[in-house]
Every structure is written in C-alpha cells, then in structure tokens.
PDB file of C-alpha atoms in Angstrom:
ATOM      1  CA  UNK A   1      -3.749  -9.317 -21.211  1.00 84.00           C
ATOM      2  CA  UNK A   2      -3.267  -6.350 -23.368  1.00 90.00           C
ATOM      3  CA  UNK A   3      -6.469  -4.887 -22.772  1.00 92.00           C
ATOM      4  CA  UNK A   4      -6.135  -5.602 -19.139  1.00 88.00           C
ATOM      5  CA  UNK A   5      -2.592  -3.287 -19.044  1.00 90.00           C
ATOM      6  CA  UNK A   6      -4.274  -0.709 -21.117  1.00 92.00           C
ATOM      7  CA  UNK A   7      -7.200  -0.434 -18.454  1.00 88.00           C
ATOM      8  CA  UNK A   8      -4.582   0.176 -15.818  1.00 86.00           C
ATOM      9  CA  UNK A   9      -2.651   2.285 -17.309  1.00 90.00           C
ATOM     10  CA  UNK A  10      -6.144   4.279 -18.373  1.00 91.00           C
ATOM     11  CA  UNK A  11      -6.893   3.850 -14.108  1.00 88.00           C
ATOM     12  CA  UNK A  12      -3.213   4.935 -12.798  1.00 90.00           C
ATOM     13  CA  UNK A  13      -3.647   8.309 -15.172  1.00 93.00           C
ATOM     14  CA  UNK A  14      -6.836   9.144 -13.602  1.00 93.00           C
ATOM     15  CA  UNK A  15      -5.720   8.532  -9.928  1.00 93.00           C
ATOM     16  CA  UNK A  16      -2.403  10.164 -10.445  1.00 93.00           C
ATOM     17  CA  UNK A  17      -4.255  13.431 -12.650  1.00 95.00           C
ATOM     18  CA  UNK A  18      -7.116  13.520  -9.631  1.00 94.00           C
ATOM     19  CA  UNK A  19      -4.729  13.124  -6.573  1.00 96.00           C
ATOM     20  CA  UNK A  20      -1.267  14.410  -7.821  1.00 95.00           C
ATOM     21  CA  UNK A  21      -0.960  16.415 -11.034  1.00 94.00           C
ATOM     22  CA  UNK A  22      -4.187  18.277 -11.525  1.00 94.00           C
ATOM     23  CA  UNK A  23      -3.314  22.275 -11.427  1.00 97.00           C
ATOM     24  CA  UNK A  24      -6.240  22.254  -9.085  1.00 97.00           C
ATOM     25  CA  UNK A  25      -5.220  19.726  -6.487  1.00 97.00           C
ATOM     26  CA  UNK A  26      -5.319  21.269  -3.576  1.00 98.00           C
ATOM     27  CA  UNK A  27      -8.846  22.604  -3.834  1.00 96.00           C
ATOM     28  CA  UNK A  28      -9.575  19.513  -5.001  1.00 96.00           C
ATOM     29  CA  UNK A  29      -8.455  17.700  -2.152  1.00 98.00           C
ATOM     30  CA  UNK A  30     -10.162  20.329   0.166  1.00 98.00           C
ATOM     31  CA  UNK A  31     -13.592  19.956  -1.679  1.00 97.00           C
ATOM     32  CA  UNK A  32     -13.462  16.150  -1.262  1.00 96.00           C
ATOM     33  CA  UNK A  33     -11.771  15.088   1.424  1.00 97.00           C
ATOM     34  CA  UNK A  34     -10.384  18.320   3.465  1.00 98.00           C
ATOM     35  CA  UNK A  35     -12.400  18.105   6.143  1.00 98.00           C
ATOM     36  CA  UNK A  36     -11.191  14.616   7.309  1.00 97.00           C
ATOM     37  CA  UNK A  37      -7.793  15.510   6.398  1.00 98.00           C
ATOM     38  CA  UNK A  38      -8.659  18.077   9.515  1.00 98.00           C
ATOM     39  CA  UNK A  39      -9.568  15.307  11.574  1.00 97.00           C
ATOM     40  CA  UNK A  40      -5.723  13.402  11.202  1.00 97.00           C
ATOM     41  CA  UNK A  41      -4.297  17.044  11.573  1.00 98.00           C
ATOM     42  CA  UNK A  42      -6.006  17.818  14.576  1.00 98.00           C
ATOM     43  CA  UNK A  43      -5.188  14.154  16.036  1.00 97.00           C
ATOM     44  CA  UNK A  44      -1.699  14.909  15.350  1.00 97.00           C
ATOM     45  CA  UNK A  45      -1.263  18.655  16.719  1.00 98.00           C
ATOM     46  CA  UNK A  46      -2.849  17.052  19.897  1.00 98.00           C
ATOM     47  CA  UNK A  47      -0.374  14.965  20.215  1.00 96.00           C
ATOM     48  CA  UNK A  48       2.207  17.667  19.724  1.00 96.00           C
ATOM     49  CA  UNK A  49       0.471  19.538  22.286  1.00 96.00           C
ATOM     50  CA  UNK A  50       0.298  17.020  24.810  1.00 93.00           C
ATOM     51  CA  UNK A  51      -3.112  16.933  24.956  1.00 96.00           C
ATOM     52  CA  UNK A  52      -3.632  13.471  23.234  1.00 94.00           C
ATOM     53  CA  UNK A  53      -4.373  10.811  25.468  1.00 85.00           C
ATOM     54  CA  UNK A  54      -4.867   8.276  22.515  1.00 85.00           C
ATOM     55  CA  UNK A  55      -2.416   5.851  22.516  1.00 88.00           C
ATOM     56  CA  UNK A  56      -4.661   3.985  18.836  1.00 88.00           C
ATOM     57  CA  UNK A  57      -6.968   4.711  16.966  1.00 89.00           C
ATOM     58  CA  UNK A  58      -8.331   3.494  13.513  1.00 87.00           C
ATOM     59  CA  UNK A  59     -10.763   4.427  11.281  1.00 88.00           C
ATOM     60  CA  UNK A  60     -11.816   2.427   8.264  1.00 87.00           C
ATOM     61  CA  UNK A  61     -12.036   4.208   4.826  1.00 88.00           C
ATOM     62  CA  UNK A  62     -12.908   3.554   1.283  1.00 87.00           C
ATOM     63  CA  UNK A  63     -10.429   3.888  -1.578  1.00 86.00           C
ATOM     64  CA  UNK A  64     -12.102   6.880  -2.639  1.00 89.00           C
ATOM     65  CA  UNK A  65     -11.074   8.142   0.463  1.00 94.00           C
ATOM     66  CA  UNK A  66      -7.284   7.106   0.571  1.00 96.00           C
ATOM     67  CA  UNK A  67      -6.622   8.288  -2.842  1.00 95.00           C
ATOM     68  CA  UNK A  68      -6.946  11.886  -1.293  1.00 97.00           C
ATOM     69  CA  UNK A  69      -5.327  11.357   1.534  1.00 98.00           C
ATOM     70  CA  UNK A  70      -2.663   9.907  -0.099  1.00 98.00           C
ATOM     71  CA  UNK A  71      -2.390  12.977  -2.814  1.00 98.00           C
ATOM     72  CA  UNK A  72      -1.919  15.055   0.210  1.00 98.00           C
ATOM     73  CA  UNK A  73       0.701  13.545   1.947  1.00 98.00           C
ATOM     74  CA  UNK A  74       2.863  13.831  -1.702  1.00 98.00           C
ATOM     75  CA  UNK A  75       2.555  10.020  -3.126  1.00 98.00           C
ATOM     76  CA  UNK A  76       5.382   9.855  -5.948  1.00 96.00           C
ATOM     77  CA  UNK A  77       2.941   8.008  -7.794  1.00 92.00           C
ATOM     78  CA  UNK A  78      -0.438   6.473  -7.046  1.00 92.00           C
ATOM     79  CA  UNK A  79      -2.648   3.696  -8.566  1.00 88.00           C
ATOM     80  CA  UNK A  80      -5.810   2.858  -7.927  1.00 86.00           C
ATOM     81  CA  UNK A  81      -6.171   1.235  -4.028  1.00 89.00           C
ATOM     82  CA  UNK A  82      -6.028  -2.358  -4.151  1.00 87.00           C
ATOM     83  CA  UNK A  83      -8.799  -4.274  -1.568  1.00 88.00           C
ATOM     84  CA  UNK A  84      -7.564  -4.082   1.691  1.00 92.00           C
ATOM     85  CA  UNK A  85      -5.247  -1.244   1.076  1.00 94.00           C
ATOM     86  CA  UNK A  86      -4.683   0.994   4.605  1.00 95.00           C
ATOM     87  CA  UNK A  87      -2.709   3.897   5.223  1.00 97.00           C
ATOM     88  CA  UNK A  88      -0.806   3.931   8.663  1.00 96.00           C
ATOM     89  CA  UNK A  89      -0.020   6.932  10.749  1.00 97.00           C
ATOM     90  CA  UNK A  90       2.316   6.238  13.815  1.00 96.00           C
ATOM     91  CA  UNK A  91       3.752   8.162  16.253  1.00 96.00           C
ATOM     92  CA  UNK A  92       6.828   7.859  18.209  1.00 95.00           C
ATOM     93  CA  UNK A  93       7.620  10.093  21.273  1.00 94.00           C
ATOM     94  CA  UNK A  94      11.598  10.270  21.929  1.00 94.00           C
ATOM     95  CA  UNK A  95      13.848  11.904  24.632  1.00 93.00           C
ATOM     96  CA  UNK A  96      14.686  14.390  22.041  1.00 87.00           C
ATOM     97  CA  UNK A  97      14.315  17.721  23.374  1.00 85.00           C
ATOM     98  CA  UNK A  98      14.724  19.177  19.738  1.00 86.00           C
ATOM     99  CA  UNK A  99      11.541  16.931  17.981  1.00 86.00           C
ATOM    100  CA  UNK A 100      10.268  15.179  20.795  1.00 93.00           C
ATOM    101  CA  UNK A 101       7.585  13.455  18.259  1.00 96.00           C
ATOM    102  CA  UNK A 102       8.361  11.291  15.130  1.00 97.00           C
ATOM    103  CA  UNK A 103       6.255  10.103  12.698  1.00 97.00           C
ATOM    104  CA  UNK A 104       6.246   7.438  10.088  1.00 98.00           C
ATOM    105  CA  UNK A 105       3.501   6.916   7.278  1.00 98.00           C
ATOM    106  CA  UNK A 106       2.932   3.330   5.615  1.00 97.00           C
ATOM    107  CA  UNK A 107       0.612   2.972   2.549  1.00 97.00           C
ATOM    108  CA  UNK A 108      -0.175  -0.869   2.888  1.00 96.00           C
ATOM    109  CA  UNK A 109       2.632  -1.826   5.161  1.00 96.00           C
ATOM    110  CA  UNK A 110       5.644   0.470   3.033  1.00 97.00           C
ATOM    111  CA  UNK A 111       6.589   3.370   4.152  1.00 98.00           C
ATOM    112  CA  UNK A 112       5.421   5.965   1.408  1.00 98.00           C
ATOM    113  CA  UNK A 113       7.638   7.325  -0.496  1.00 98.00           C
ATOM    114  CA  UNK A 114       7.032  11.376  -1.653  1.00 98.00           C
ATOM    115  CA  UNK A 115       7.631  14.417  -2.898  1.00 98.00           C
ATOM    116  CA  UNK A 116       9.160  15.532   0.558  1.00 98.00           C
ATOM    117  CA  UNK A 117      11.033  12.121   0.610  1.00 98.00           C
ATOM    118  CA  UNK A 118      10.151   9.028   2.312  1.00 98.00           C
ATOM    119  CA  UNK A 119       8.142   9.456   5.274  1.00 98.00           C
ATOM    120  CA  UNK A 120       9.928   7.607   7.663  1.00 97.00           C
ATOM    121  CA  UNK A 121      11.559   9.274  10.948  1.00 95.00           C
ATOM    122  CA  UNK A 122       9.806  12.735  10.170  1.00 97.00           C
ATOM    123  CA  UNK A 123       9.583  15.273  12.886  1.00 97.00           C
ATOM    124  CA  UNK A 124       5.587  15.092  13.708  1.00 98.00           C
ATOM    125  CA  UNK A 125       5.802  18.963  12.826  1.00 98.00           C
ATOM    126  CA  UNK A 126       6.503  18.361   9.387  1.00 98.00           C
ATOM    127  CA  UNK A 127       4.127  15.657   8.796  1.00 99.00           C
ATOM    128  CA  UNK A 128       1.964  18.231  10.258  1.00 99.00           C
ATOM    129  CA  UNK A 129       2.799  20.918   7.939  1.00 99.00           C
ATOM    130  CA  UNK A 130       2.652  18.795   4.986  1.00 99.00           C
ATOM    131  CA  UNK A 131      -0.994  18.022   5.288  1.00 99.00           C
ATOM    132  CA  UNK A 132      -2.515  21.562   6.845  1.00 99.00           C
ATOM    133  CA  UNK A 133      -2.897  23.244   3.385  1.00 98.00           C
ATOM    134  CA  UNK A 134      -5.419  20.094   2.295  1.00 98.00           C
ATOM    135  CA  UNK A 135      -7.561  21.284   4.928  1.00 98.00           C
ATOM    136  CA  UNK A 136      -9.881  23.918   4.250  1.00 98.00           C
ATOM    137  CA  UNK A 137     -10.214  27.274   5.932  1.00 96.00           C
ATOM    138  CA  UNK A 138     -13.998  27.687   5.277  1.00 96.00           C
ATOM    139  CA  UNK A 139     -15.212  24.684   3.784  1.00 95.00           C
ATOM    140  CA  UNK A 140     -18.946  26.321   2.897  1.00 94.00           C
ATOM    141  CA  UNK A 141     -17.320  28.853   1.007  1.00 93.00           C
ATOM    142  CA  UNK A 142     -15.503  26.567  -0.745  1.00 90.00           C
ATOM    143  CA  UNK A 143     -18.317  24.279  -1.802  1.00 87.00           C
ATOM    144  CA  UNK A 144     -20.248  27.760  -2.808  1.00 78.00           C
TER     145      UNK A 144
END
C-alpha cells in the first residue's frame, strides 16, 4: 500500500506541476490543448451573442485532454483523471438584464472548485474570460 500512495503522490505532482504550477503554464496549455480550448470559448461567446442555436452538445475526450482543460479553468488541485472522468459546461439563460447568461462547471459531477472560486452561478462572461488567455493567438508561431 505504501508504494501504491507513493506512486500517487509521484502522479498528483506531475499533473498539478504540468496543469497548475509550471511558470510556463499558459503556453503550455496553448501548445497542447489551446486550440480546443478555442472551440468551448467560441461555443460559449455564441451563446453570449445569441447566435447559438445549440441547446447540447458533447464531445468525448481523453484524460490527457481534461487535465488541460481543467488547468485552465483554475483547478485548486488536480490528480490524475480517473476512468470515466467528464467535465461539464452548462449554461443557464435568466431574465437578468445585468448577466443574462450563467454558467456552472462540474469536474465529474462537483462543481469545480478554483482559483477564481467555485464555479457555480458565474456570469457566462467570466467563465469566458477565464479561459480566453489558454487560447492561442497564432498557434503556428507558437509551435515554431
């Protein structure tokens, strides 16, 4: 059992240094996984817009893939994603003329908790603004 807790502890460093403490991160995060980062951005500012018609969507993902994802959006702390582990992104429109849109972000049916707090009832603007600097500007530059 001993050798099992070290080997987590070893894994929850190396998620955590990848996704959340490196002084590179954000770069990071744009390298590897920036440009789909753009693709739940722009889903999102649609929706802001009113030009969304969605009312669901899913797309599966591996955990190499939600470790990123989940760096961006702020994760207090982050192990290694179990099987089965999902991120949720919903959206609620309101009669509030203020922040008409709310979202709410669930790692694995929680809502996460963050660096910018827990990410429940957020205006859909700040959700927003929270992820744009994962995405890159020029993403061939980047890599070059």
């Amino acid at each position: 059992m001993e050798m099992a807790e070290e080997v987590f502890r070893a894994g929850d460093w190396e998620w955590n240094y990848y996704w959340r403490t490196n002084p590179d991160v954000v770069k990071y995060i744009q390298v590897v996984e920036g440009l789909f980062i753009g693709e739940i951005v722009a889903h999102l500012q649609a929706v802001l817009d009113g030009k969304s018609s969605l009312d669901y969507t899913h797309i599966f993902v591996h955990d190499g893939d939600i470790g990123p994802v989940l760096g961006a959006l702020g994760i207090n702390a982050l192990r290694w994603p179990a099987m089965a582990s999902n991120i949720a992104f919903e959206v609620w429109e309101t009669n509030d003329k203020s922040n008409r849109y709310y979202a709410r972000v669930l790692y694995s049916g929680w809502t996460l908790q963050t660096i910018h707090g827990t990410l429940d009832w957020v205006p859909l603007a700040d959700l927003i603004d929270i992820m744009s600097p994962y995405v890159p500007e020029d993403i061939v530059s980047l890599c070059g």
